[in-house]
Tab-separated table of C-alpha atoms in Angstrom:
chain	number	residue	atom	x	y	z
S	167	UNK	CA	-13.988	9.502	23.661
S	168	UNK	CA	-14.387	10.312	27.480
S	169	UNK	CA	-14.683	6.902	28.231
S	170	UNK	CA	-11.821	5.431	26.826
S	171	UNK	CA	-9.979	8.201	27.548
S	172	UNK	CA	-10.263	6.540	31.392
S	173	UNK	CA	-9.094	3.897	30.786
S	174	UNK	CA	-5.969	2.640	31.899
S	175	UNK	CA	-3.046	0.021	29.890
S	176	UNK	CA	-1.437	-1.268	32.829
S	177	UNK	CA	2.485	-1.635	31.773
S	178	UNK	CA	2.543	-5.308	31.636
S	179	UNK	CA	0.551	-5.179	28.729
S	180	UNK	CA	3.032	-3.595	26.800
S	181	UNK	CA	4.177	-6.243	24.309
S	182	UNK	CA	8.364	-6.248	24.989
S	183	UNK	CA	9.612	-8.688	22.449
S	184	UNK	CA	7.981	-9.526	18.881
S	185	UNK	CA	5.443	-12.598	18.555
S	186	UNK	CA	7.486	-15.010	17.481
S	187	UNK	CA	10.030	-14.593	20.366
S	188	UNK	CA	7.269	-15.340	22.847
S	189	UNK	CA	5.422	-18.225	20.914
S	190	UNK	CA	5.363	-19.979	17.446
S	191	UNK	CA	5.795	-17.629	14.766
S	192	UNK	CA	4.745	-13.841	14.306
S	193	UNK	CA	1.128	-15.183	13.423
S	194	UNK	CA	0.945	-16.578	16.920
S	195	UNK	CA	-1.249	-13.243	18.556
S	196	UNK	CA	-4.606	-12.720	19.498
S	197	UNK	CA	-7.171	-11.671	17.042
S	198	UNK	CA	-10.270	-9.612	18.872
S	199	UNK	CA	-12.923	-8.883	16.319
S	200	UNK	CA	-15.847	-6.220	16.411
S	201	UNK	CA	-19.223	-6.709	14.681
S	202	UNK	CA	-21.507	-3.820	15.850
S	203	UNK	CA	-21.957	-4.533	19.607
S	204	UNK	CA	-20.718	-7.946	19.390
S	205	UNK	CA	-17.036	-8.816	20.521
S	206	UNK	CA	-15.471	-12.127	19.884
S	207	UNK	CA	-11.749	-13.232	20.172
S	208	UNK	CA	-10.045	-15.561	18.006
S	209	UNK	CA	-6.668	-16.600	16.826
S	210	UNK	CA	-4.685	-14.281	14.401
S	211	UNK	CA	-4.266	-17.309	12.197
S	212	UNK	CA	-8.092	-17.870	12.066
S	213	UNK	CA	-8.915	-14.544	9.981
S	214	UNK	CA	-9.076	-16.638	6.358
S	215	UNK	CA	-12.720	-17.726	7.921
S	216	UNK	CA	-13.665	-14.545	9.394
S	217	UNK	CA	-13.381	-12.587	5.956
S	218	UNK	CA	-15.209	-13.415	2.895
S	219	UNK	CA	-14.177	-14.279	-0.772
S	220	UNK	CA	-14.108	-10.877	-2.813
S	221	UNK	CA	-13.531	-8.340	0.409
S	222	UNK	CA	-9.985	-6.618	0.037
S	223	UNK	CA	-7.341	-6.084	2.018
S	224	UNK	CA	-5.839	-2.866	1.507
S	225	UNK	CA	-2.161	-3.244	2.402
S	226	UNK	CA	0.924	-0.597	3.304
S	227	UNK	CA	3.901	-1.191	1.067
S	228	UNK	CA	6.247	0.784	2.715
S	229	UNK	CA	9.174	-0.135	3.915
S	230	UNK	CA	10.740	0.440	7.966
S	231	UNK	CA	14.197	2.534	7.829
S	232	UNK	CA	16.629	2.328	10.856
S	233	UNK	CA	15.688	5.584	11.450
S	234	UNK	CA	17.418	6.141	14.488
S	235	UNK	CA	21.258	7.210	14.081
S	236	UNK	CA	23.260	8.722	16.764
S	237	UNK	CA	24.562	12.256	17.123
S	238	UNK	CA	26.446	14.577	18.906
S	239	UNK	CA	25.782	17.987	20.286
S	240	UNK	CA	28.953	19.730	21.612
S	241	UNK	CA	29.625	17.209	24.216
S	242	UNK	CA	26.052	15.951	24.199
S	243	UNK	CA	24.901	12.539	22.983
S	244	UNK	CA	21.750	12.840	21.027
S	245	UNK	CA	19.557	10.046	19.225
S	246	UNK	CA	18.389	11.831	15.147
S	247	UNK	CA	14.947	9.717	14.631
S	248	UNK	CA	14.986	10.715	11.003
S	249	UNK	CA	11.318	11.351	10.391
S	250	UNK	CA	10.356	12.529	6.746
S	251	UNK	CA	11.922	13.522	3.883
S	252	UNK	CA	11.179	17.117	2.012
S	253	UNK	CA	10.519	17.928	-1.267
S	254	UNK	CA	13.160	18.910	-3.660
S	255	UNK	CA	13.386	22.235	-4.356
S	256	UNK	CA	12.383	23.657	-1.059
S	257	UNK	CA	15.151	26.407	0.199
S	258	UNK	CA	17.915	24.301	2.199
S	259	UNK	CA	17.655	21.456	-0.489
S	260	UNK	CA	20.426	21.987	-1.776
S	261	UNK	CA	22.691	20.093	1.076
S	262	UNK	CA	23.497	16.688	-0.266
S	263	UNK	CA	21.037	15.041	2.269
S	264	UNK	CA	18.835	17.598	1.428
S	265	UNK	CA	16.245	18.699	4.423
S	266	UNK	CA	14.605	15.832	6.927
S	267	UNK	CA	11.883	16.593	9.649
S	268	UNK	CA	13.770	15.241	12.491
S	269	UNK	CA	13.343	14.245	15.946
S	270	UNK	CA	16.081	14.511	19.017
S	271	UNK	CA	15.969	12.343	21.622
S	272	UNK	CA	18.302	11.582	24.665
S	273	UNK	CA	19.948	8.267	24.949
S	274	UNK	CA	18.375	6.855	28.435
S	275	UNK	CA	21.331	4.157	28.515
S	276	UNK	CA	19.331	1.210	28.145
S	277	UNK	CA	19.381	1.323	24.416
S	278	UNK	CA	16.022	3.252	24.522
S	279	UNK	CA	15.735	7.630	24.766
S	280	UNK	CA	14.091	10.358	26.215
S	281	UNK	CA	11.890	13.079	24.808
S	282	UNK	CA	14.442	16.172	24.323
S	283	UNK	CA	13.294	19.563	22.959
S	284	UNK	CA	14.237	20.119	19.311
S	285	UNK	CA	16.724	22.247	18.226
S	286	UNK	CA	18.271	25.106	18.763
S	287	UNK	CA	18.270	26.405	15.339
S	288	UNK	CA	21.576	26.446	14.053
S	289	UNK	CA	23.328	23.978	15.723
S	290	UNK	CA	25.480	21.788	13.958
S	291	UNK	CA	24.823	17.943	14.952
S	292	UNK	CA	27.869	15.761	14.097
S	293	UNK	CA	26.658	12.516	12.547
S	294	UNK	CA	28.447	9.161	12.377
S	295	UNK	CA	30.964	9.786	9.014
S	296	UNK	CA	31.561	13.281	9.728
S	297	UNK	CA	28.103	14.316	8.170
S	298	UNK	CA	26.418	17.268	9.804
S	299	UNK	CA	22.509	17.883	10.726
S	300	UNK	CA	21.844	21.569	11.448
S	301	UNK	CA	18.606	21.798	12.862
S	302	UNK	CA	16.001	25.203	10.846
S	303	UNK	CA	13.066	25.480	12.323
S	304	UNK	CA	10.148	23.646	13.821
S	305	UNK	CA	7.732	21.449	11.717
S	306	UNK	CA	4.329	22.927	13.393
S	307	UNK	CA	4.950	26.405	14.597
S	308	UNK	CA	4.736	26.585	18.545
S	309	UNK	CA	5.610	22.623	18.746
S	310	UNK	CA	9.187	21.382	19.878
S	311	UNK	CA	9.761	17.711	19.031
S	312	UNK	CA	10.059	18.062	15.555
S	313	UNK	CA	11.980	20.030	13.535
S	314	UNK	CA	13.133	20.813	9.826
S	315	UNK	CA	17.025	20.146	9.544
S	316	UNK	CA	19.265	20.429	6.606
S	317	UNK	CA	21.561	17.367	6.563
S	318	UNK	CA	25.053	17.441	4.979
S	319	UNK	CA	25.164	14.047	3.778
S	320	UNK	CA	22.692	11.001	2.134
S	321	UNK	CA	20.641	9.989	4.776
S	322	UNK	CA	19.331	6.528	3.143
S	323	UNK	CA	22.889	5.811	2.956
S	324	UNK	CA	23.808	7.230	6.449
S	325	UNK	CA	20.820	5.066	7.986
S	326	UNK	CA	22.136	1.911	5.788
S	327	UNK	CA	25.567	2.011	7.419
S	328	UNK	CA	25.020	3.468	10.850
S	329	UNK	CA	21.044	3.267	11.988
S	330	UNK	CA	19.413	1.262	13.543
S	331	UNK	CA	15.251	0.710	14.060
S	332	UNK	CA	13.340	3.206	16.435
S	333	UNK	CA	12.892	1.656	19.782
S	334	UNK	CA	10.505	2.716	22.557
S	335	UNK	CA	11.213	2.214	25.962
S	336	UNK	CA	8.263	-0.657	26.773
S	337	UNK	CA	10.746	-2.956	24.476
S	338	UNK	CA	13.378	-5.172	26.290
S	339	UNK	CA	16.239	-5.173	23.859
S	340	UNK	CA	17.336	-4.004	20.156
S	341	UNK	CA	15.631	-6.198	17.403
S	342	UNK	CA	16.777	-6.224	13.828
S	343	UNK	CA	15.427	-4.280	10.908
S	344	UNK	CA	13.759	-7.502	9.972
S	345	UNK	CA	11.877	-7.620	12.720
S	346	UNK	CA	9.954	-4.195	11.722
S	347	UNK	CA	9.332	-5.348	8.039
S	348	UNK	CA	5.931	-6.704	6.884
S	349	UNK	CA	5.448	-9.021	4.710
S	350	UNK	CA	3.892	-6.646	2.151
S	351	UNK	CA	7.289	-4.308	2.400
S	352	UNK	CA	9.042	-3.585	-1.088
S	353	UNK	CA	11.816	-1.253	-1.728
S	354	UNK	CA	10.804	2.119	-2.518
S	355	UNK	CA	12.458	4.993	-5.198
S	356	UNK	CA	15.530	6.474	-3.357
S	357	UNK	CA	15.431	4.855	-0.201
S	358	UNK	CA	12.388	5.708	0.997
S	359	UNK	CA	10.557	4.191	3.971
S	360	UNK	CA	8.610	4.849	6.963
S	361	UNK	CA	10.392	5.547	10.345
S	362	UNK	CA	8.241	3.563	11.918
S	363	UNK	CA	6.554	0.707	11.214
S	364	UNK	CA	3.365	0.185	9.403
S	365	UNK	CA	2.819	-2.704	12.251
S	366	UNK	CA	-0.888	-3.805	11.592
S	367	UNK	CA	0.661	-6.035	9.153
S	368	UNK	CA	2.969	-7.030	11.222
S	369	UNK	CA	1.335	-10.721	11.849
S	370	UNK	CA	0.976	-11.607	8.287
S	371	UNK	CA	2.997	-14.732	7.034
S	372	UNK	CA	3.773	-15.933	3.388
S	373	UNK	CA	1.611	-18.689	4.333
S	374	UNK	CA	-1.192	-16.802	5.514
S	375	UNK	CA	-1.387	-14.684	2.675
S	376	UNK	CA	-1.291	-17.523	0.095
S	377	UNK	CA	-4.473	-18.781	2.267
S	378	UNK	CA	-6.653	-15.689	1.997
S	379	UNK	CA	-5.677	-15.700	-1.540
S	380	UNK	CA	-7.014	-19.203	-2.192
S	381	UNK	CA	-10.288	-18.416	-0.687
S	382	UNK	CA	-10.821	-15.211	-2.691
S	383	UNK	CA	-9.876	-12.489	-0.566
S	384	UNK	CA	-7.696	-9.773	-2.382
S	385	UNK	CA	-5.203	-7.910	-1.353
S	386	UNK	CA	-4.893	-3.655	-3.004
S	387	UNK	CA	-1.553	-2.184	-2.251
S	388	UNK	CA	-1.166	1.522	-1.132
S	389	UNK	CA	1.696	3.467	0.188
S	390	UNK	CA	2.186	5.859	3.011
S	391	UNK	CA	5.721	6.609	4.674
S	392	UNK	CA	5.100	6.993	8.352
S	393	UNK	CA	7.094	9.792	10.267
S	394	UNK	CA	8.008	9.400	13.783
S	395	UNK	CA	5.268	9.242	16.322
S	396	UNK	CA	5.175	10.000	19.907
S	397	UNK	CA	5.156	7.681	22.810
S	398	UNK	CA	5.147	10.313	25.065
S	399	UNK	CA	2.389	13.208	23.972
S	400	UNK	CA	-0.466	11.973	21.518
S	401	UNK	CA	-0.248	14.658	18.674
S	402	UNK	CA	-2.295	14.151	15.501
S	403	UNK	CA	-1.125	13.583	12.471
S	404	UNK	CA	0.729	15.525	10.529
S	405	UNK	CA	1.528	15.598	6.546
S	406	UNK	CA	3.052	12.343	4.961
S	407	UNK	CA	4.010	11.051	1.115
S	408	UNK	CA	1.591	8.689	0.441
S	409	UNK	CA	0.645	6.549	-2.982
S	410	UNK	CA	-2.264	4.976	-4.128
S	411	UNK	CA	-1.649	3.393	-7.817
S	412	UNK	CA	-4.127	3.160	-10.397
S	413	UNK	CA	-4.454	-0.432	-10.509
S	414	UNK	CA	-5.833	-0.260	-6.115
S	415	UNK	CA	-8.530	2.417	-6.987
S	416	UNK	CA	-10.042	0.238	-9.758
S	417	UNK	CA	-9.595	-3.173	-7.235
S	418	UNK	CA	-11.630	-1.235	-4.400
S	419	UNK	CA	-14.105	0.709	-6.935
S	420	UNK	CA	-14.866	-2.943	-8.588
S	421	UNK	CA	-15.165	-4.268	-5.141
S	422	UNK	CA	-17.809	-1.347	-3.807
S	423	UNK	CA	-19.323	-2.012	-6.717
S	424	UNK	CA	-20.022	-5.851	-6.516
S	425	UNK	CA	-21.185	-5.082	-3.110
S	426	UNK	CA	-23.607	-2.677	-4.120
S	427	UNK	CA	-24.923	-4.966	-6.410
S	428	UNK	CA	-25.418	-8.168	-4.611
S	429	UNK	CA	-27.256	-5.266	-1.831
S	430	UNK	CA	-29.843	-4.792	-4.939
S	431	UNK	CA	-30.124	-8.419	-5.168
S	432	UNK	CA	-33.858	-9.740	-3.454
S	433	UNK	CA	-33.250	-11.232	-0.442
S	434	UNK	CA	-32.470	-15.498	-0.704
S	435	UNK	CA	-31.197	-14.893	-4.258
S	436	UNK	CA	-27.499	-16.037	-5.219
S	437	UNK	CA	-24.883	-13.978	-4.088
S	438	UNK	CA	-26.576	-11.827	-1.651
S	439	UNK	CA	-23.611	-12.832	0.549
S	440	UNK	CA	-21.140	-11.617	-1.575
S	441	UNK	CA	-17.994	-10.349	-0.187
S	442	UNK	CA	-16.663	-6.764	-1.364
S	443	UNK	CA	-15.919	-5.525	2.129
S	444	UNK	CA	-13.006	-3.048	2.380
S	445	UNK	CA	-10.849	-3.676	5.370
S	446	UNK	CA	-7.605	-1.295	5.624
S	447	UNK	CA	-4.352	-3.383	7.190
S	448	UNK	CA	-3.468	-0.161	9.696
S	449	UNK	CA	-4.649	3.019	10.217
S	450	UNK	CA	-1.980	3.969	7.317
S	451	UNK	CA	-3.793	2.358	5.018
S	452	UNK	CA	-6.686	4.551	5.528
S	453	UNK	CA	-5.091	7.371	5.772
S	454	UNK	CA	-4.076	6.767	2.246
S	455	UNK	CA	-6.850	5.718	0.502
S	456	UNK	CA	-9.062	7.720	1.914
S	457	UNK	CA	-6.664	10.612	1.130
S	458	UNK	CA	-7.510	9.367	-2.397
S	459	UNK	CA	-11.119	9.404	-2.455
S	460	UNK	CA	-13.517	11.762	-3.694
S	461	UNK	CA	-16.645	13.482	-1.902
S	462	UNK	CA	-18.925	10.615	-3.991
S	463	UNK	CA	-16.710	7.753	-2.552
S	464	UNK	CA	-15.030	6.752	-5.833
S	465	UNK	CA	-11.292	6.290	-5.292
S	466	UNK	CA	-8.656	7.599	-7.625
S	467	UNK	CA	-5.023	6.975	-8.591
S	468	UNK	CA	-3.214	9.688	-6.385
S	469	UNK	CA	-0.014	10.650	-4.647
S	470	UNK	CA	2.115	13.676	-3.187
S	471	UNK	CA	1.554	14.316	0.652
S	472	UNK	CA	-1.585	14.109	2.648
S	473	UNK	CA	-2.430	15.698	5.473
S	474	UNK	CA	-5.867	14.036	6.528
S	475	UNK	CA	-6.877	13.616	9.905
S	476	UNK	CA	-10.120	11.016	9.949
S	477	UNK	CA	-12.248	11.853	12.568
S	478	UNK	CA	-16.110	10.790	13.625
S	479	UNK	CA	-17.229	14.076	12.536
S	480	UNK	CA	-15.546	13.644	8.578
S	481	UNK	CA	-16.001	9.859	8.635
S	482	UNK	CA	-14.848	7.056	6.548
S	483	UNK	CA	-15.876	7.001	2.696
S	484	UNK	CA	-14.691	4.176	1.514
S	485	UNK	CA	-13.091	1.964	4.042
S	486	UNK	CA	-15.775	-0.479	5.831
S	487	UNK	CA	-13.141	-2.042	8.111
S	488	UNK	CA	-10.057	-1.891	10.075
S	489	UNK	CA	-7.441	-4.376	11.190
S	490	UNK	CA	-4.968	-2.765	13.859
S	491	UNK	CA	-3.376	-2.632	17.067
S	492	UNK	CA	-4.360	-1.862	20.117
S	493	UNK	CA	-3.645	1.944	20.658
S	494	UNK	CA	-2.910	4.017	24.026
S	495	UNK	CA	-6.823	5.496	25.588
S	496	UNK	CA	-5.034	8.798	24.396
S	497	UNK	CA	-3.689	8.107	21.153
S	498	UNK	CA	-4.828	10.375	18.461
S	499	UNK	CA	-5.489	6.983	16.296
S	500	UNK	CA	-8.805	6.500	18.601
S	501	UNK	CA	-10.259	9.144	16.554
S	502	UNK	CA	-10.168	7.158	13.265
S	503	UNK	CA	-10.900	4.024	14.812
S	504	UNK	CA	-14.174	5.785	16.593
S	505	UNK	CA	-14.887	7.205	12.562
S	506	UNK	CA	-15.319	3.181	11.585
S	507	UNK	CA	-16.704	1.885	14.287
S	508	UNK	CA	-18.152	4.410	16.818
S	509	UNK	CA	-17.319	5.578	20.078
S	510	UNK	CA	-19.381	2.983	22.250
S	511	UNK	CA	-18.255	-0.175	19.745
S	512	UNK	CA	-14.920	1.159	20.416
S	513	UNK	CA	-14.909	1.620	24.253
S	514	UNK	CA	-16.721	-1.806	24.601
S	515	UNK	CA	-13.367	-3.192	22.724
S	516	UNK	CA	-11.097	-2.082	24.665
S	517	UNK	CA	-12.639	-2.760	27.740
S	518	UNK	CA	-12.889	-6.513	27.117
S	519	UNK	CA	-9.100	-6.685	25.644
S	520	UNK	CA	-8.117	-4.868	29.141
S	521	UNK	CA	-10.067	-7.716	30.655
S	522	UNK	CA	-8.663	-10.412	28.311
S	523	UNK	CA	-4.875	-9.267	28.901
S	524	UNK	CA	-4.524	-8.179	25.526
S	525	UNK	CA	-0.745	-6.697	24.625
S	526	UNK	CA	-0.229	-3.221	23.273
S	527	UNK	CA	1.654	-1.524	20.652
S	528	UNK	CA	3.750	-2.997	17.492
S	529	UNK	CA	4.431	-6.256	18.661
S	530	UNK	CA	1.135	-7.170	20.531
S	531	UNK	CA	-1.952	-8.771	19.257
S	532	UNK	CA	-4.592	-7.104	17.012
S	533	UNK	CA	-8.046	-5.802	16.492
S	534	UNK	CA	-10.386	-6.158	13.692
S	535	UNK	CA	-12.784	-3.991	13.054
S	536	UNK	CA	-16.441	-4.588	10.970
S	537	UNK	CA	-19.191	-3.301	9.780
């Protein structure tokens, strides 16, 4: 990872405003696809001819919250990024928001924030609605950003009336929630969501969709809530509620096993260029369904929390390809996308879409990778 580690995103490549703000629609990015060693770049809105009938998309479900809800400290302003949700039953529960993994931020007066030190334990946060957030205890031991709070009030509610989307500072201006929703987005059991977006699936259209459909691609739905990430330090992941139904592990187990079949099939005979590919939408989508798959491969209806880091060294077992987004040199993201593809595939990437003016992060164009 040395080498991409050196490399640089210069700031103008930050994407500030989503797709269809600078051209015609939120299709309207670049596509950059890797094969092996070779690079090509495309339209987003050509990808119906780059996959094949029978390969499957595996898509997030999970909604974006307006996670971020103002606070106060005393006579400090804060920013509460509310993060994840914890289980039931788990001592502090018993508050009527129950307990969040939160982050505090510091309002940097541009409608963006700060990185702030979590905490201190104890404190009592007053929320918008007279709701209170007393902050426990760190969520790693030794780290600061995040912490376990117990909240005084219902936070999908709370974030309904008074939040707003999570906003980095690269962004120009607030965007509504409806801007952070995918396509694939559906309302989940007690207001549950991710706080931030799952944003490789960000370019998808109704239209596009009912395209790859008609030429046999199929789409496998998953779900994985997202906590809050960090623009500033590149941690790696940490545990997250995830879902992957019955009815996706027998769509991607068929699929595997079509392609194994047309593999055994002697070369120039019918169907040897059968699709069956499995492409993840977003690094959450592998996350989950590889969370779900067994040391043979075979996938299984699962869910709870996962805390599965994919890395070259534990490798992919069932995914064969990745669409994305272009991710800081530093990001801890690299280390999946070097699992898939490899570390000199990946470093080639990314050194043609710094050459190409590719833009970064949720709203900027996207990267496919293949076997």
């Amino acid at each position: 990872m040395s080498v991409l580690e050196s490399l640089r995103v210069p700031e103008e490549l930050s994407a500030r405003v989503p797709a269809e703000e600078r051209g015609s629609g939120r299709d309207d990015v670049r596509l950059m696809v890797s094969r092996g060693t070779e690079v090509s770049h495309r339209a987003f809105g050509e990808l119906p001819g780059v996959l094949r009938a029978g390969d499957v998309l595996v898509v997030n479900t999970s909604p974006t919250l307006p996670a971020a809800v103002n606070g106060r400290l005393g006579g400090e302003r804060l920013v509460v990024h509310f993060s994840t949700r914890g289980d039931r039953g788990h001592p502090g529960t018993e508050s009527a928001g129950g307990r969040w993994a939160v982050e505090l931020r510091t309002p940097d007066g541009t409608g963006s924030t700060l990185p702030r030190a979590g905490g201190p334990a104890g404190a009592r946060i007053r929320l918008p609605g007279g709701g209170l957030l007393v902050p426990e205890e760190p969520l790693v031991p030794g780290a600061d950003r995040l912490w376990w709070a117990t909240v005084s009030v219902d936070v999908p509610g709370l974030m309904r009336r008074y939040g707003r989307p999570i906003r980095y500072r690269y962004t120009v201006r607030d965007q509504p929630l409806s801007a952070y929703q995918s396509v694939f987005a559906l309302p989940s059991p007690g207001g549950a969501g991710s706080a931030e977006m799952p944003s490789a699936a960000r370019p998808f259209t109704e239209r596009l969709v009912a395209e790859l459909v008609r030429r046999g691609v199929q789409f496998a739905p998953v779900t994985l809530h997202t906590g809050v990430a960090s623009a500033e330090a590149h941690e790696p992941p940490y545990p997250e509620r995830f879902e992957v139904p019955a009815s996706t592990a027998w769509l991607v187990n068929a699929a595997r096993g079509r392609r194994r079949a047309a593999r055994d099939v002697p070369s120039g005979a019918a169907g040897r260029d059968t699709g069956g590919r499995i492409v993840a939408v977003g690094t959450t989508a592998v996350r989950a369904l590889e969370s779900a798959s067994g040391a043979d491969g075979r996938v299984r209806a699962a869910s709870g929390w996962t805390d599965l880091v994919v890395t070259p060294a534990r490798g992919v077992r069932v995914v064969d390809g990745l669409l994305t987004g272009l991710h800081e040199p530093a990001a801890s993201h690299l280390l999946m996308l070097a699992a898939i593809a490899g570390p000199e595939v990946l470093a080639r990437s990314y050194s043609e879409a710094l050459e190409r003016l590719y833009l970064w992060h949720e709203f900027g164009d996207m990267h496919l990778i293949l076997p």
